[in-house]
Coordinates of C-alpha atoms in Angstrom, one line a residue:
T1 CA -6.8 27.2 40.9
G2 CA -8.5 29.2 38.1
A3 CA -7.4 29.2 34.5
R4 CA -4.7 31.6 33.4
P5 CA -6.1 34.9 32.0
W6 CA -3.6 34.7 29.2
A7 CA -2.6 32.1 26.7
A8 CA 0.4 29.9 27.6
P9 CA 3.4 30.1 25.2
T10 CA 3.3 27.6 22.4
A11 CA 6.5 28.6 20.5
R12 CA 10.0 29.7 21.2
L13 CA 12.6 31.8 19.3
V14 CA 16.1 30.9 20.5
L15 CA 18.7 33.3 19.2
A16 CA 22.4 32.6 18.7
D17 CA 23.3 34.9 21.6
G18 CA 21.5 32.6 24.0
S19 CA 18.3 34.6 24.3
V20 CA 15.1 32.6 24.5
L21 CA 11.9 34.4 23.6
R22 CA 8.5 32.8 24.2
G23 CA 5.2 33.5 22.4
R24 CA 2.2 32.1 20.8
G25 CA 2.8 30.0 17.7
F26 CA 0.7 30.5 14.5
G27 CA 1.0 29.2 11.0
A28 CA 2.6 25.8 10.6
P29 CA 4.1 23.7 13.4
G30 CA 7.7 22.6 13.5
T31 CA 11.2 24.0 13.7
A32 CA 13.0 26.4 11.4
V33 CA 16.4 28.1 11.4
G34 CA 17.3 31.4 9.7
E35 CA 18.8 34.8 10.1
V36 CA 16.5 37.2 12.1
V37 CA 16.1 40.6 10.6
F38 CA 13.6 43.5 11.1
N39 CA 11.4 45.3 8.6
T40 CA 10.1 48.8 9.4
A41 CA 7.4 49.0 6.8
L42 CA 3.9 49.9 8.0
T43 CA 2.1 48.1 5.2
G44 CA 2.7 45.4 2.7
Y45 CA 3.3 42.3 4.9
Q46 CA 2.0 40.0 2.1
E47 CA 4.5 41.4 -0.3
V48 CA 7.3 40.9 2.3
L49 CA 6.2 37.3 3.0
T50 CA 6.3 36.4 -0.7
D51 CA 9.5 38.3 -1.7
P52 CA 12.1 35.6 -2.6
S53 CA 14.8 37.9 -1.3
Y54 CA 13.9 36.9 2.2
A55 CA 14.8 33.2 1.7
G56 CA 16.9 32.1 4.6
Q57 CA 15.6 34.8 6.9
M58 CA 13.0 35.3 9.6
V59 CA 11.3 38.7 9.5
T60 CA 10.5 40.7 12.6
F61 CA 7.8 43.3 11.8
T62 CA 8.3 46.5 13.8
Y63 CA 4.7 47.6 13.1
P64 CA 2.8 46.0 15.9
H65 CA -0.4 44.8 14.2
I66 CA 0.1 42.3 11.4
G67 CA -2.6 40.4 9.6
N68 CA -5.3 43.1 9.6
T69 CA -6.0 43.0 5.9
G70 CA -5.6 39.2 5.4
I71 CA -4.2 37.6 2.3
N72 CA -5.5 38.1 -1.3
G73 CA -4.6 36.2 -4.5
E74 CA -3.3 39.3 -6.4
D75 CA -0.5 40.7 -4.3
H76 CA 1.9 37.8 -4.2
E77 CA 5.4 38.6 -5.3
A78 CA 6.2 34.9 -6.0
G79 CA 4.4 31.6 -6.2
R80 CA 5.1 30.8 -2.5
V81 CA 6.6 32.1 0.7
H82 CA 10.3 31.7 0.9
L83 CA 11.2 33.1 4.3
Q84 CA 11.8 30.9 7.3
G85 CA 9.6 32.5 9.9
V86 CA 7.3 35.4 10.8
I87 CA 7.7 37.3 14.1
V88 CA 5.0 39.8 15.2
R89 CA 3.9 41.7 18.3
D90 CA 0.1 41.2 17.7
L91 CA -1.5 38.9 15.2
A92 CA -4.8 40.5 14.1
M93 CA -7.8 38.7 15.7
K94 CA -10.1 39.8 12.9
V95 CA -9.4 40.5 9.2
S96 CA -11.1 43.5 7.6
N97 CA -10.5 44.1 3.9
Y98 CA -12.7 43.7 0.9
R99 CA -9.9 41.9 -1.1
S100 CA -9.1 39.4 1.6
E101 CA -9.5 35.7 0.8
L102 CA -8.0 34.1 4.0
D103 CA -6.3 35.1 7.2
L104 CA -2.5 35.1 7.8
D105 CA -2.6 32.1 10.1
E106 CA -4.4 30.0 7.5
Y107 CA -2.1 31.2 4.8
L108 CA 1.1 30.3 6.7
K109 CA -0.3 26.9 7.6
G110 CA -0.8 26.2 3.9
Q111 CA 2.7 27.4 3.1
G112 CA 4.3 25.4 5.8
V113 CA 5.8 28.5 7.4
L114 CA 6.1 29.1 11.2
G115 CA 5.0 32.3 13.0
I116 CA 5.3 33.5 16.5
A117 CA 3.2 36.3 18.1
G118 CA 3.3 38.1 21.5
L119 CA 7.0 39.0 21.4
D120 CA 8.3 42.4 22.4
T121 CA 9.3 43.2 18.9
R122 CA 10.7 46.6 20.0
A123 CA 13.2 45.0 22.3
L124 CA 14.1 42.4 19.6
T125 CA 14.6 45.1 17.0
R126 CA 16.8 47.1 19.4
K127 CA 18.9 44.0 20.0
L128 CA 19.4 43.4 16.3
R129 CA 20.1 47.1 15.6
Q130 CA 22.7 47.4 18.3
G131 CA 24.3 44.1 18.0
G132 CA 23.6 43.1 14.4
C133 CA 21.6 40.3 12.8
L134 CA 21.4 37.1 14.7
V135 CA 20.5 33.6 13.6
G136 CA 17.5 32.2 15.3
A137 CA 15.8 28.8 15.7
L138 CA 12.0 29.1 15.8
S139 CA 10.1 26.1 17.1
T140 CA 6.7 24.8 18.4
D141 CA 8.3 21.4 19.3
E142 CA 8.0 20.9 23.0
G143 CA 10.4 18.0 22.7
A144 CA 13.3 20.2 21.5
S145 CA 15.3 21.7 24.4
D146 CA 16.6 25.3 24.4
A147 CA 20.1 23.9 24.2
E148 CA 19.3 22.0 21.0
L149 CA 17.7 25.0 19.4
L150 CA 20.6 27.1 20.4
A151 CA 23.0 24.7 18.8
A152 CA 20.9 24.7 15.6
A153 CA 21.1 28.5 15.5
R154 CA 24.8 28.7 16.1
G155 CA 25.4 26.1 13.5
W156 CA 23.8 28.0 10.6
S157 CA 25.0 31.0 8.6
I158 CA 23.7 33.0 5.7
E159 CA 27.2 34.0 4.6
G160 CA 28.6 31.9 1.8
R161 CA 25.3 30.2 1.2
D162 CA 23.9 30.2 -2.3
L163 CA 20.2 30.9 -1.8
I164 CA 19.7 32.0 -5.3
A165 CA 19.8 28.4 -6.5
E166 CA 16.9 27.6 -4.1
V167 CA 14.6 30.3 -5.5
T168 CA 15.4 30.7 -9.2
A169 CA 13.1 29.4 -12.0
D170 CA 13.5 25.9 -13.3
A171 CA 13.1 26.8 -17.0
P172 CA 12.8 29.9 -19.2
A173 CA 9.4 31.5 -19.5
E174 CA 7.8 34.4 -21.2
W175 CA 6.3 37.0 -18.8
E176 CA 2.8 38.4 -19.5
G177 CA 1.1 41.1 -17.5
R178 CA 1.5 44.8 -16.9
T179 CA 0.5 46.9 -13.9
D180 CA -3.3 46.9 -13.8
E181 CA -4.8 50.1 -15.1
E182 CA -6.4 51.0 -11.7
W183 CA -3.0 50.9 -10.0
E184 CA -0.9 52.5 -12.8
F185 CA 0.7 55.8 -11.7
A186 CA 3.4 56.5 -14.3
E187 CA 2.4 58.8 -17.2
E188 CA 4.9 57.0 -19.6
A189 CA 3.3 53.7 -18.8
R190 CA -0.2 55.0 -19.1
A191 CA 0.7 56.2 -22.6
L192 CA 1.8 52.6 -23.5
A193 CA -1.2 50.9 -21.9
G194 CA -3.2 50.4 -25.1
G195 CA -0.3 48.9 -27.1
E196 CA 0.4 45.3 -27.9
G197 CA 3.7 43.5 -27.1
G198 CA 6.6 45.7 -26.3
E199 CA 9.2 47.8 -28.1
F200 CA 12.2 46.2 -26.3
F201 CA 13.0 42.6 -25.7
V202 CA 14.6 42.0 -22.3
V203 CA 16.0 38.8 -20.9
A204 CA 15.6 38.8 -17.1
Y205 CA 17.9 36.6 -14.9
D206 CA 15.7 35.2 -12.1
L207 CA 17.8 35.5 -9.0
G208 CA 14.6 35.6 -6.9
I209 CA 12.6 38.0 -9.0
K210 CA 9.5 39.8 -7.8
R211 CA 6.5 39.8 -10.0
N212 CA 6.0 43.5 -9.7
I213 CA 9.4 44.1 -11.3
L214 CA 8.3 42.1 -14.3
R215 CA 5.0 44.1 -14.4
R216 CA 6.9 47.4 -14.3
L217 CA 9.3 46.3 -17.1
A218 CA 6.2 45.3 -19.2
S219 CA 4.4 48.6 -18.3
H220 CA 7.4 50.5 -19.6
G221 CA 7.3 48.8 -23.0
C222 CA 9.4 45.6 -22.6
R223 CA 8.7 42.1 -23.6
V224 CA 10.4 40.0 -20.9
R225 CA 11.7 36.4 -21.0
V226 CA 12.7 35.1 -17.5
V227 CA 15.6 32.7 -17.4
P228 CA 17.1 30.6 -14.6
A229 CA 20.1 32.1 -12.7
S230 CA 22.4 29.4 -14.1
T231 CA 21.7 30.3 -17.8
P232 CA 25.1 30.8 -19.6
A233 CA 25.7 34.3 -21.1
A234 CA 26.2 32.8 -24.6
E235 CA 22.7 31.4 -24.4
V236 CA 21.2 34.7 -23.3
L237 CA 23.1 36.7 -26.0
A238 CA 21.9 34.2 -28.6
M239 CA 18.4 35.3 -27.9
A240 CA 19.3 38.7 -29.3
P241 CA 17.9 40.8 -26.4
D242 CA 17.8 44.6 -26.4
G243 CA 18.8 44.5 -22.8
V244 CA 19.5 42.2 -19.9
F245 CA 18.0 42.5 -16.4
L246 CA 19.6 41.1 -13.2
S247 CA 16.9 40.7 -10.6
N248 CA 16.7 40.9 -6.8
G249 CA 17.5 37.8 -4.8
P250 CA 18.4 36.4 -1.4
G251 CA 21.6 35.8 0.5
D252 CA 25.3 36.5 -0.1
P253 CA 26.1 37.8 -3.5
S254 CA 29.7 36.4 -3.3
A255 CA 28.1 32.9 -3.1
A256 CA 26.9 33.1 -6.7
P257 CA 30.1 33.4 -8.8
Y258 CA 28.4 31.8 -11.8
V259 CA 26.0 34.7 -12.1
V260 CA 28.9 37.2 -11.8
E261 CA 30.7 35.4 -14.6
A262 CA 27.7 35.5 -16.8
A263 CA 27.3 39.2 -16.1
K264 CA 31.0 39.8 -17.0
Q265 CA 30.4 38.2 -20.4
I266 CA 27.2 40.2 -21.1
L267 CA 28.6 43.6 -20.1
G268 CA 29.5 45.7 -23.2
Q269 CA 27.3 43.5 -25.5
V270 CA 23.9 44.9 -24.5
P271 CA 22.6 47.4 -21.9
V272 CA 22.3 45.8 -18.4
F273 CA 20.2 46.9 -15.4
G274 CA 20.4 45.3 -12.0
I275 CA 18.2 45.7 -8.9
C276 CA 19.3 44.8 -5.3
M277 CA 21.1 41.4 -5.7
G278 CA 21.5 42.3 -9.4
H279 CA 23.2 45.5 -8.3
Q280 CA 25.6 43.6 -6.1
I281 CA 26.3 41.1 -9.0
L282 CA 27.1 44.1 -11.2
G283 CA 29.4 45.5 -8.6
Q284 CA 31.4 42.3 -8.6
A285 CA 31.3 42.0 -12.4
F286 CA 32.8 45.6 -12.5
G287 CA 35.6 44.3 -10.3
G288 CA 34.4 45.4 -7.0
K289 CA 33.6 43.6 -3.7
T290 CA 30.6 43.3 -1.4
F291 CA 30.3 43.2 2.3
K292 CA 27.7 42.3 4.9
L293 CA 25.8 45.1 6.7
K294 CA 25.4 45.1 10.4
F295 CA 21.6 44.7 10.4
G296 CA 20.7 45.3 6.8
H297 CA 18.2 47.6 5.2
H298 CA 14.6 46.4 5.4
G299 CA 11.7 48.8 5.1
A300 CA 9.7 51.2 2.9
N301 CA 11.0 54.6 3.9
H302 CA 14.8 54.7 3.3
P303 CA 16.0 58.1 1.8
I304 CA 18.3 57.9 -1.2
S305 CA 20.2 60.7 -2.8
H306 CA 20.6 60.7 -6.6
L307 CA 24.0 62.4 -6.8
P308 CA 23.9 63.6 -10.4
S309 CA 20.7 65.6 -9.8
G310 CA 20.6 66.1 -6.0
R311 CA 17.1 64.5 -6.1
V312 CA 16.1 62.6 -3.0
E313 CA 14.0 59.4 -3.4
I314 CA 12.2 57.6 -0.6
S315 CA 12.8 54.0 -1.3
S316 CA 11.7 50.5 -0.3
Q317 CA 14.7 48.2 0.6
N318 CA 15.5 44.6 1.5
H319 CA 19.1 43.6 1.6
N320 CA 21.8 42.6 4.0
F321 CA 24.9 43.1 1.8
A322 CA 26.2 46.1 -0.1
V323 CA 28.9 47.0 -2.7
D324 CA 32.1 48.6 -1.4
P325 CA 32.5 51.7 -3.5
D326 CA 36.2 51.9 -2.7
S327 CA 36.8 48.6 -4.4
L328 CA 35.3 49.7 -7.7
P329 CA 37.4 50.8 -10.7
E330 CA 37.6 54.6 -11.5
E331 CA 35.3 54.3 -14.6
V332 CA 32.4 53.2 -12.4
E333 CA 30.2 56.0 -11.2
V334 CA 28.4 55.9 -7.8
T335 CA 25.1 57.4 -8.7
H336 CA 23.1 57.0 -5.5
I337 CA 23.9 56.8 -1.7
N338 CA 21.7 55.8 1.2
L339 CA 21.3 58.9 3.3
N340 CA 20.8 56.8 6.5
D341 CA 24.3 55.3 6.5
G342 CA 26.1 56.6 3.4
T343 CA 26.3 53.2 1.7
C344 CA 26.4 52.8 -2.0
A345 CA 22.8 52.6 -3.4
G346 CA 23.4 53.0 -7.2
L347 CA 26.1 52.4 -9.8
R348 CA 26.6 53.3 -13.5
H349 CA 29.3 52.3 -16.0
P350 CA 28.7 54.6 -19.0
G351 CA 31.2 52.7 -21.2
L352 CA 29.5 49.4 -20.7
Q353 CA 26.0 50.8 -20.7
A354 CA 25.2 49.3 -17.3
M355 CA 23.4 50.5 -14.2
G356 CA 22.3 49.1 -10.9
I357 CA 20.4 50.3 -7.8
Q358 CA 20.4 48.9 -4.3
Y359 CA 16.6 49.3 -3.6
H360 CA 13.2 48.5 -5.1
P361 CA 11.8 51.0 -7.6
E362 CA 8.8 48.7 -8.2
A363 CA 7.8 48.6 -4.5
S364 CA 4.1 48.0 -4.1
P365 CA 3.0 49.0 -1.6
G366 CA 5.7 51.5 -1.1
P367 CA 7.0 54.8 -2.6
H368 CA 7.0 55.3 -6.4
D369 CA 9.9 57.8 -6.4
A370 CA 12.3 55.5 -8.0
D371 CA 10.1 54.2 -10.9
V372 CA 12.1 56.5 -13.1
C373 CA 14.9 53.8 -13.1
F374 CA 12.8 51.7 -15.5
S375 CA 12.5 54.7 -17.9
D376 CA 16.3 55.1 -17.6
F377 CA 16.8 51.5 -18.6
V378 CA 14.5 51.9 -21.6
E379 CA 16.3 55.0 -22.7
M380 CA 19.6 53.1 -22.4
M381 CA 18.3 50.4 -24.7
R382 CA 16.9 53.0 -27.1
A383 CA 20.3 54.8 -27.3
A384 CA 22.1 51.5 -27.9
R385 CA 19.8 50.9 -31.0
A386 CA 20.7 54.3 -32.5

């Protein structure tokens, strides 16, 4: 008999519904368990891989060719990969980009993260979209049975799990660095590019913060100090900030009551701005509740309506939970809605000088429509000074 004309499967993805998907393993060997989600972005896989908000999750890329541009040292959103696994249709056989320093397979090996290629990602995405997110066990271990992997998948849940504690900073640190001049697109930021320091001092709670959020805050005239998620409100207020920022982050927002409590104590003292997880923390601090979405929002082309102006923004998103607007007190204004499903995408409490959005205005690569949110935060701090 001759050799097979195709590579034999070397990895399995066993889903909690009993499905067993076989493909070619890449990256690190081993076994990992996490919630399987899909991301519809056509570009930016490196930023997705290094976004701490994906901790506890495996990402299915709907775009079929992943790895084409390799990995470079400048586009990381965090110091390491936090997600559990990478699921692709086709892993690029050749890297072609002048900025590339290594290929995706090498990178994931170094990060200890598993990948699987050769799956029908269209069928998997349809399953997740119709039935909702599923926990999966990804493994290259031939000694592990399908039944054992199924039990591992069924025994794990992202709900109620505090993943923020796993990705937050260990100690406070000053952030340095704006958006590089060649990439800067905002006129307000260009006007500040030659200045030193920043007009406003912002303390940023690291719930899984992305580096580009910090760059955008700095580009809009802020000096930023990043603090761990467990930092007490009194300690933050003692730093005398002009404003407090609540960052993006992974998992279930109801599993981090200590952050909600800190936000409650800070509200009304200084202006507060929250993105993604920070938005959900604010929603709870206002007195509202959060809930889990069927399959989440993960992609770079989600339409958002800014209700006060009627403006439509194309946004980059990554979250599996949302704020229930019906649970919010009357004084909280819903400022944005997701036009795909009508969920709450933005909040503002004028009396407490606080605002939050459920998407990523710093997205890079991605649309820049929402970068105005950073200007809004700056203006809020400026008004509080007056």
